[in-house]
Tab-separated table of C-alpha atoms and ligand atoms in Angstrom:
chain	number	residue	atom	x	y	z
K	6	MET	CA	-19.948	-52.433	-6.970
K	7	SER	CA	-16.861	-54.311	-8.326
K	8	LEU	CA	-14.512	-52.103	-10.574
K	9	VAL	CA	-14.740	-54.754	-13.267
K	10	ARG	CA	-16.597	-58.078	-14.121
K	11	VAL	CA	-15.173	-60.327	-11.307
K	12	SER	CA	-13.248	-63.111	-13.026
K	13	THR	CA	-14.116	-66.844	-12.737
K	14	SER	CA	-12.114	-69.881	-13.155
K	15	LYS	CA	-13.390	-70.760	-16.467
K	16	ASP	CA	-13.414	-66.997	-17.674
K	17	ARG	CA	-10.710	-64.950	-16.345
K	18	LEU	CA	-10.596	-61.091	-16.636
K	19	ARG	CA	-8.884	-59.883	-20.075
K	20	VAL	CA	-6.431	-57.426	-19.710
K	21	GLY	CA	-4.833	-55.357	-22.632
K	22	VAL	CA	-1.352	-54.101	-21.555
K	23	LEU	CA	-0.091	-50.648	-23.265
K	24	VAL	CA	3.543	-50.231	-23.563
K	25	SER	CA	6.352	-47.775	-25.199
K	26	GLY	CA	9.534	-49.411	-24.503
K	27	GLY	CA	11.139	-52.371	-22.361
K	28	GLY	CA	8.294	-53.769	-20.483
K	29	SER	CA	9.708	-55.126	-17.514
K	30	ASN	CA	6.445	-54.454	-15.933
K	31	LEU	CA	4.740	-56.505	-18.655
K	32	GLN	CA	7.088	-59.094	-18.088
K	33	ALA	CA	5.693	-59.357	-14.503
K	34	PHE	CA	2.104	-59.251	-15.802
K	35	LEU	CA	2.924	-62.218	-18.008
K	36	LEU	CA	4.770	-64.172	-15.114
K	37	ARG	CA	1.758	-63.611	-12.750
K	38	ALA	CA	-0.649	-64.555	-15.783
K	39	ALA	CA	0.985	-67.890	-15.845
K	40	GLU	CA	0.105	-68.995	-12.249
K	41	VAL	CA	-2.674	-71.280	-11.700
K	42	ASP	CA	-4.744	-68.986	-9.525
K	43	ALA	CA	-4.476	-66.226	-11.665
K	44	ALA	CA	-7.852	-64.320	-12.013
K	45	PHE	CA	-6.599	-62.386	-15.243
K	46	GLU	CA	-5.100	-62.870	-18.655
K	47	VAL	CA	-3.041	-60.896	-20.852
K	48	SER	CA	-5.124	-61.072	-23.925
K	49	CYS	CA	-3.042	-58.463	-25.896
K	50	VAL	CA	-0.419	-56.097	-25.901
K	51	VAL	CA	-0.221	-52.755	-27.845
K	52	SER	CA	2.312	-50.449	-28.430
K	53	ASN	CA	2.595	-47.138	-29.665
K	54	ARG	CA	6.243	-47.634	-30.822
K	55	PRO	CA	7.071	-49.983	-33.311
K	56	GLY	CA	10.468	-52.269	-32.759
K	57	VAL	CA	10.221	-51.966	-28.683
K	58	PHE	CA	11.425	-54.809	-26.489
K	59	ALA	CA	8.067	-55.326	-25.025
K	60	LEU	CA	6.597	-56.512	-28.147
K	61	GLU	CA	9.203	-59.440	-28.233
K	62	ARG	CA	8.177	-60.329	-24.706
K	63	ALA	CA	4.627	-60.245	-25.688
K	64	GLU	CA	5.414	-62.627	-28.572
K	65	ARG	CA	7.465	-64.989	-26.503
K	66	ALA	CA	4.536	-65.460	-24.283
K	67	GLN	CA	2.396	-66.116	-27.430
K	68	VAL	CA	0.075	-63.254	-26.793
K	69	PRO	CA	-1.035	-61.013	-29.357
K	70	ALA	CA	1.395	-58.052	-30.032
K	71	LEU	CA	0.189	-55.355	-31.672
K	72	VAL	CA	1.549	-51.761	-32.668
K	73	VAL	CA	-0.624	-48.582	-32.924
K	74	ASP	CA	1.822	-45.749	-34.220
K	75	HIS	CA	0.782	-42.651	-32.842
K	76	LYS	CA	3.133	-41.084	-35.385
K	77	THR	CA	1.144	-42.328	-38.241
K	78	PHE	CA	-2.168	-40.340	-37.150
K	79	GLU	CA	-2.861	-36.956	-37.685
K	80	THR	CA	-4.591	-36.010	-34.323
K	81	ARG	CA	-4.535	-37.716	-30.880
K	82	ALA	CA	-8.605	-38.600	-31.444
K	83	ALA	CA	-7.474	-40.524	-34.332
K	84	PHE	CA	-4.867	-42.348	-32.764
K	85	GLU	CA	-6.978	-43.053	-29.436
K	86	GLU	CA	-9.778	-44.338	-31.487
K	87	ALA	CA	-7.583	-46.922	-33.289
K	88	LEU	CA	-6.390	-48.001	-29.688
K	89	VAL	CA	-9.680	-48.049	-28.628
K	90	GLU	CA	-10.762	-50.510	-31.919
K	91	GLN	CA	-7.906	-52.760	-31.308
K	92	LEU	CA	-8.450	-53.067	-27.595
K	93	GLN	CA	-12.204	-53.770	-28.123
K	94	GLU	CA	-11.549	-56.173	-30.947
K	95	GLN	CA	-9.611	-58.382	-28.487
K	96	ARG	CA	-12.519	-58.021	-25.881
K	97	VAL	CA	-10.190	-56.450	-23.330
K	98	GLU	CA	-12.089	-55.705	-20.088
K	99	LEU	CA	-9.427	-53.609	-18.232
K	100	VAL	CA	-6.555	-51.834	-19.570
K	101	VAL	CA	-3.181	-51.547	-18.036
K	102	LEU	CA	-0.416	-48.825	-18.694
K	103	ALA	CA	2.957	-50.398	-18.510
K	104	GLY	CA	5.221	-47.838	-19.046
K	105	PHE	CA	2.865	-46.320	-21.784
K	106	MET	CA	4.152	-42.929	-22.529
K	107	ARG	CA	1.182	-40.968	-23.988
K	108	VAL	CA	-1.356	-39.233	-22.158
K	109	LEU	CA	-4.895	-40.417	-22.765
K	110	SER	CA	-7.590	-38.552	-23.302
K	111	ASP	CA	-11.391	-38.488	-23.230
K	112	HIS	CA	-11.560	-40.172	-26.592
K	113	PHE	CA	-10.175	-43.377	-24.962
K	114	LEU	CA	-10.919	-42.810	-21.469
K	115	ALA	CA	-14.910	-42.702	-22.507
K	116	ALA	CA	-14.584	-46.274	-23.750
K	117	PHE	CA	-12.872	-47.615	-20.676
K	118	PRO	CA	-14.276	-45.491	-17.582
K	119	PHE	CA	-12.435	-46.077	-14.646
K	120	LEU	CA	-11.015	-49.300	-16.331
K	121	VAL	CA	-7.647	-48.107	-17.001
K	122	VAL	CA	-4.918	-48.795	-14.439
K	123	ASN	CA	-1.510	-47.085	-14.213
K	124	VAL	CA	1.591	-47.287	-12.208
K	125	HIS	CA	3.441	-44.265	-11.313
K	126	PRO	CA	7.179	-44.110	-9.518
K	127	ALA	CA	6.258	-42.036	-6.695
K	128	LEU	CA	3.875	-42.011	-3.929
K	129	CYS	CA	1.294	-39.758	-5.590
K	130	PRO	CA	0.187	-37.213	-5.414
K	131	SER	CA	3.890	-36.135	-5.033
K	132	PHE	CA	6.028	-35.860	-8.095
K	133	PRO	CA	3.669	-36.314	-10.819
K	134	GLY	CA	4.804	-36.515	-14.413
K	135	MET	CA	8.213	-37.005	-15.968
K	136	HIS	CA	11.341	-38.057	-14.095
K	137	ALA	CA	9.791	-38.970	-10.577
K	138	ALA	CA	12.724	-40.245	-9.045
K	139	ARG	CA	14.606	-37.170	-9.963
K	140	GLN	CA	12.289	-34.988	-8.447
K	141	ALA	CA	12.128	-36.970	-5.126
K	142	LEU	CA	15.945	-36.342	-4.843
K	143	GLU	CA	15.729	-32.960	-5.480
K	144	ALA	CA	12.830	-32.638	-2.846
K	145	GLY	CA	15.139	-34.595	-0.396
K	146	VAL	CA	12.688	-36.815	0.562
K	147	ARG	CA	13.415	-39.792	2.850
K	148	VAL	CA	10.830	-42.182	1.424
K	149	THR	CA	9.256	-42.391	-1.824
K	150	GLY	CA	7.693	-45.359	-3.673
K	151	CYS	CA	5.276	-46.100	-6.219
K	152	THR	CA	1.297	-45.940	-6.973
K	153	VAL	CA	-0.781	-47.854	-8.777
K	154	HIS	CA	-3.833	-45.692	-9.740
K	155	LEU	CA	-7.063	-45.685	-12.176
K	156	VAL	CA	-6.403	-43.140	-14.766
K	157	ASP	CA	-8.466	-40.176	-14.771
K	158	HIS	CA	-8.014	-36.906	-16.736
K	159	GLY	CA	-5.142	-35.468	-14.910
K	160	VAL	CA	-1.497	-36.389	-15.055
K	161	ASP	CA	-0.891	-39.324	-12.064
K	162	THR	CA	-4.246	-37.858	-10.417
K	163	GLY	CA	-6.723	-40.559	-10.391
K	164	PRO	CA	-7.951	-42.939	-7.473
K	165	ILE	CA	-5.225	-44.563	-5.820
K	166	LEU	CA	-5.520	-48.670	-5.275
K	167	GLU	CA	-2.395	-49.070	-3.664
K	168	GLN	CA	1.160	-47.742	-2.762
K	169	SER	CA	4.496	-49.136	-1.930
K	170	VAL	CA	7.085	-47.481	0.049
K	171	VAL	CA	10.764	-47.330	-0.774
K	172	LEU	CA	13.594	-45.911	1.393
K	173	VAL	CA	15.558	-42.974	0.020
K	174	ASP	CA	19.381	-43.655	0.945
K	175	ASP	CA	22.027	-41.041	1.717
K	176	ASP	CA	24.110	-41.832	-1.366
K	177	GLU	CA	21.142	-42.537	-3.479
K	178	ASN	CA	21.362	-41.478	-7.174
K	179	GLU	CA	18.673	-41.361	-9.911
K	180	ALA	CA	19.557	-44.813	-11.285
K	181	SER	CA	19.837	-46.425	-8.237
K	182	LEU	CA	16.500	-45.144	-6.808
K	183	THR	CA	14.762	-45.637	-10.086
K	184	GLN	CA	15.768	-49.377	-10.023
K	185	LYS	CA	14.535	-49.879	-6.245
K	186	ILE	CA	11.308	-48.473	-7.327
K	187	GLN	CA	10.880	-50.622	-10.093
K	188	ALA	CA	11.658	-53.501	-8.063
K	189	GLN	CA	8.529	-52.674	-5.863
K	190	GLU	CA	6.231	-51.861	-8.884
K	191	HIS	CA	7.030	-55.354	-10.504
K	192	LYS	CA	5.903	-56.917	-7.357
K	193	LEU	CA	2.640	-54.511	-6.580
K	194	PHE	CA	1.497	-53.910	-10.010
K	195	PRO	CA	0.470	-57.519	-11.049
K	196	LYS	CA	-0.736	-57.952	-7.561
K	197	VAL	CA	-3.449	-55.030	-7.430
K	198	VAL	CA	-4.629	-56.265	-10.941
K	199	GLN	CA	-5.162	-59.430	-9.395
K	200	ASN	CA	-7.344	-58.210	-6.624
K	201	VAL	CA	-9.079	-55.977	-8.916
K	202	ALA	CA	-9.955	-58.987	-11.164
K	203	LEU	CA	-11.323	-60.738	-7.928
K	204	GLY	CA	-13.422	-57.799	-7.195
K	205	ARG	CA	-11.638	-56.598	-4.047
K	206	TYR	CA	-12.068	-53.040	-4.598
K	207	ASP	CA	-14.777	-50.334	-5.074
K	208	PHE	CA	-15.202	-46.860	-4.663
K	209	ASP	CA	-17.298	-44.118	-2.741
K	210	GLU	CA	-18.934	-41.194	-3.939
K	211	LYS	CA	-15.666	-39.067	-3.760
K	212	HIS	CA	-14.015	-41.968	-6.178
K	213	ARG	CA	-11.867	-42.928	-3.158
K	214	ILE	CA	-11.104	-46.633	-3.610
K	215	ARG	CA	-12.218	-49.099	-0.808
K	216	ARG	CA	-10.957	-52.331	-0.286
K	217	ARG	CA	-13.615	-54.977	0.147
K	218	PRO	CA	-13.275	-57.905	2.638
K	219	SER	CA	-11.972	-61.019	1.064
K	220	PRO	CA	-14.731	-63.724	0.890
K	221	VAL	CA	-14.099	-66.215	3.943
U	30	GRF	C1	7.889	-47.839	-14.957
U	30	GRF	O1	9.030	-47.559	-14.147
U	30	GRF	C2	6.948	-46.766	-14.522
U	30	GRF	O2	6.976	-46.436	-13.544
U	30	GRF	C3	6.864	-45.850	-15.792
U	30	GRF	O3	7.447	-46.242	-16.898
U	30	GRF	C4	8.413	-47.174	-16.423
U	30	GRF	C5	8.168	-48.483	-17.590
U	30	GRF	O4	9.171	-49.475	-17.694
U	30	GRF	N1	5.643	-45.270	-15.873
U	30	GRF	P1	8.904	-50.739	-18.123
U	30	GRF	O5	8.806	-50.442	-19.688
U	30	GRF	O6	7.563	-51.531	-17.588
U	30	GRF	O7	10.324	-51.531	-17.996
């Protein structure tokens, strides 16, 4: 079984992108979605923070840009229900977290089971949570990278779709390492979502992802 409805040329997979900031990953998605062979479209962008640059990027690309401000809700559950409502209204089939800085609980995940994809700036399961590049430098690793994974109830613990490696140089600092990792994210993340939309992944009984052979 594919993770999602397999896209067709007439009916591309409808992706909703959640953001909280600058949206450089969103930009990579907007560019990929504009290519002729794109198997997905960015159907809407939702930010939990008003006024962020990601919303401007969406507007420029003529994609509906919505704000669901978490500060205006009394509970996490109410915030997540409002998010789900917006995404369902836009008939979103797959949710992409592109620098979305809120942890999502079951109120959200139950509406999109195994249908939420995130990028984490480390090779999971190493360095989960905030400041992953700093954690990598503090640990003295020679390689780190980024991980595109499905979101589960933990922090950066869900089934791994793909990873990309970045070498840590001797004179590396947090800013330079973050920049190198982000450059990899911009390549890897849209590529993985394209492959999800093409039905190239499923998972085994332990929820480990398997790649399916491409049709000849
Ligand atoms: C990315 O580096 C991602 O790894 C992390 O948040 C950052 C978002 O950057 N989850 P942007 O908003 O896509 O520019």
